């Protein structure tokens, strides 16, 4: 290590005056225009969001089918499938 180089480094980081590049009368004035731009991913997300807003939350045709099958007594539930879904919901909630 060369100690003699310390003087050169000190000169680089030494006390230098800071030059201000603005006029004190122009401090409050702004001459720039703010702009916003969205990426293609953001635009795609907005399109998807608008598409989802146009779709109803409840699929009434499916609800009507289920109601009819329950009323007719033809609606069958697999006990194994029900148990699997119940355990999966339990795992998600408590683990």
mmCIF file of C-alpha atoms in Angstrom:
data_model
loop_
_atom_site.group_PDB
_atom_site.id
_atom_site.type_symbol
_atom_site.label_atom_id
_atom_site.label_comp_id
_atom_site.label_asym_id
_atom_site.label_seq_id
_atom_site.Cartn_x
_atom_site.Cartn_y
_atom_site.Cartn_z
ATOM 1 C CA UNK A 1 0.000 0.000 0.000
ATOM 2 C CA UNK A 2 1.300 3.404 -0.934
ATOM 3 C CA UNK A 3 0.725 6.034 1.686
ATOM 4 C CA UNK A 4 1.974 8.790 -0.607
ATOM 5 C CA UNK A 5 -1.176 8.488 -2.723
ATOM 6 C CA UNK A 6 -3.257 9.702 0.209
ATOM 7 C CA UNK A 7 -2.666 13.312 -0.757
ATOM 8 C CA UNK A 8 -4.088 12.714 -4.222
ATOM 9 C CA UNK A 9 -7.188 11.032 -2.808
ATOM 10 C CA UNK A 10 -7.618 13.837 -0.282
ATOM 11 C CA UNK A 11 -7.516 16.350 -3.104
ATOM 12 C CA UNK A 12 -10.294 14.534 -4.940
ATOM 13 C CA UNK A 13 -12.520 14.376 -1.859
ATOM 14 C CA UNK A 14 -11.287 17.636 -0.394
ATOM 15 C CA UNK A 15 -13.311 20.712 0.355
ATOM 16 C CA UNK A 16 -14.709 21.848 -2.936
ATOM 17 C CA UNK A 17 -17.318 24.501 -3.335
ATOM 18 C CA UNK A 18 -20.691 23.339 -4.567
ATOM 19 C CA UNK A 19 -21.881 25.077 -7.683
ATOM 20 C CA UNK A 20 -25.571 25.812 -7.843
ATOM 21 C CA UNK A 21 -27.051 25.629 -11.302
ATOM 22 C CA UNK A 22 -30.282 27.447 -10.631
ATOM 23 C CA UNK A 23 -31.279 31.038 -10.382
ATOM 24 C CA UNK A 24 -32.888 32.058 -7.102
ATOM 25 C CA UNK A 25 -35.773 33.688 -8.988
ATOM 26 C CA UNK A 26 -36.570 30.389 -10.726
ATOM 27 C CA UNK A 27 -36.662 28.184 -7.626
ATOM 28 C CA UNK A 28 -40.473 28.211 -7.316
ATOM 29 C CA UNK A 29 -41.162 27.834 -11.032
ATOM 30 C CA UNK A 30 -41.487 24.454 -12.660
ATOM 31 C CA UNK A 31 -41.028 23.910 -16.328
ATOM 32 C CA UNK A 32 -41.482 20.147 -16.518
ATOM 33 C CA UNK A 33 -44.629 18.248 -17.389
ATOM 34 C CA UNK A 34 -45.550 15.097 -15.460
ATOM 35 C CA UNK A 35 -46.391 12.087 -17.580
ATOM 36 C CA UNK A 36 -47.745 8.656 -16.790
ATOM 37 C CA UNK A 37 -47.291 5.606 -18.980
ATOM 38 C CA UNK A 38 -48.493 2.072 -18.385
ATOM 39 C CA UNK A 39 -46.679 -1.060 -19.415
ATOM 40 C CA UNK A 40 -48.311 -3.658 -21.615
ATOM 41 C CA UNK A 41 -48.725 -5.881 -18.544
ATOM 42 C CA UNK A 42 -50.659 -3.119 -16.808
ATOM 43 C CA UNK A 43 -52.840 -2.600 -19.857
ATOM 44 C CA UNK A 44 -53.506 -6.344 -20.094
ATOM 45 C CA UNK A 45 -54.442 -6.447 -16.410
ATOM 46 C CA UNK A 46 -56.889 -3.573 -16.929
ATOM 47 C CA UNK A 47 -58.508 -5.390 -19.862
ATOM 48 C CA UNK A 48 -58.821 -8.568 -17.765
ATOM 49 C CA UNK A 49 -60.298 -6.597 -14.867
ATOM 50 C CA UNK A 50 -62.893 -5.011 -17.140
ATOM 51 C CA UNK A 51 -63.766 -8.426 -18.583
ATOM 52 C CA UNK A 52 -64.245 -9.880 -15.097
ATOM 53 C CA UNK A 53 -66.471 -6.971 -14.108
ATOM 54 C CA UNK A 54 -68.800 -7.791 -17.003
ATOM 55 C CA UNK A 55 -69.205 -11.444 -15.910
ATOM 56 C CA UNK A 56 -71.884 -12.090 -13.263
ATOM 57 C CA UNK A 57 -70.742 -13.418 -9.880
ATOM 58 C CA UNK A 58 -73.409 -16.144 -9.848
ATOM 59 C CA UNK A 59 -73.853 -18.562 -12.731
ATOM 60 C CA UNK A 60 -77.632 -18.669 -12.623
ATOM 61 C CA UNK A 61 -77.908 -21.499 -15.163
ATOM 62 C CA UNK A 62 -75.760 -23.763 -12.949
ATOM 63 C CA UNK A 63 -77.746 -22.765 -9.842
ATOM 64 C CA UNK A 64 -80.988 -23.650 -11.597
ATOM 65 C CA UNK A 65 -79.620 -27.080 -12.609
ATOM 66 C CA UNK A 66 -78.547 -27.846 -9.036
ATOM 67 C CA UNK A 67 -81.873 -26.692 -7.594
ATOM 68 C CA UNK A 68 -83.774 -28.881 -10.038
ATOM 69 C CA UNK A 69 -81.656 -31.958 -9.273
ATOM 70 C CA UNK A 70 -82.052 -31.425 -5.509
ATOM 71 C CA UNK A 71 -85.812 -30.981 -5.885
ATOM 72 C CA UNK A 72 -86.041 -34.180 -8.001
ATOM 73 C CA UNK A 73 -83.888 -36.129 -5.578
ATOM 74 C CA UNK A 74 -81.326 -36.923 -8.273
ATOM 75 C CA UNK A 75 -78.497 -34.895 -6.778
ATOM 76 C CA UNK A 76 -75.781 -37.288 -5.644
ATOM 77 C CA UNK A 77 -72.789 -36.379 -3.490
ATOM 78 C CA UNK A 78 -69.821 -38.683 -3.202
ATOM 79 C CA UNK A 79 -68.985 -39.139 0.467
ATOM 80 C CA UNK A 80 -65.317 -39.615 -0.415
ATOM 81 C CA UNK A 81 -65.222 -36.438 -2.474
ATOM 82 C CA UNK A 82 -66.995 -34.495 0.280
ATOM 83 C CA UNK A 83 -64.540 -35.790 2.907
ATOM 84 C CA UNK A 84 -61.543 -34.894 0.731
ATOM 85 C CA UNK A 85 -62.781 -31.351 0.214
ATOM 86 C CA UNK A 86 -63.631 -30.972 3.903
ATOM 87 C CA UNK A 87 -60.141 -32.066 4.958
ATOM 88 C CA UNK A 88 -58.513 -29.816 2.364
ATOM 89 C CA UNK A 89 -60.477 -26.828 3.639
ATOM 90 C CA UNK A 90 -59.546 -27.729 7.217
ATOM 91 C CA UNK A 91 -55.850 -27.950 6.298
ATOM 92 C CA UNK A 92 -55.886 -24.552 4.574
ATOM 93 C CA UNK A 93 -57.645 -22.845 7.461
ATOM 94 C CA UNK A 94 -55.713 -24.251 10.402
ATOM 95 C CA UNK A 95 -52.232 -24.899 9.024
#
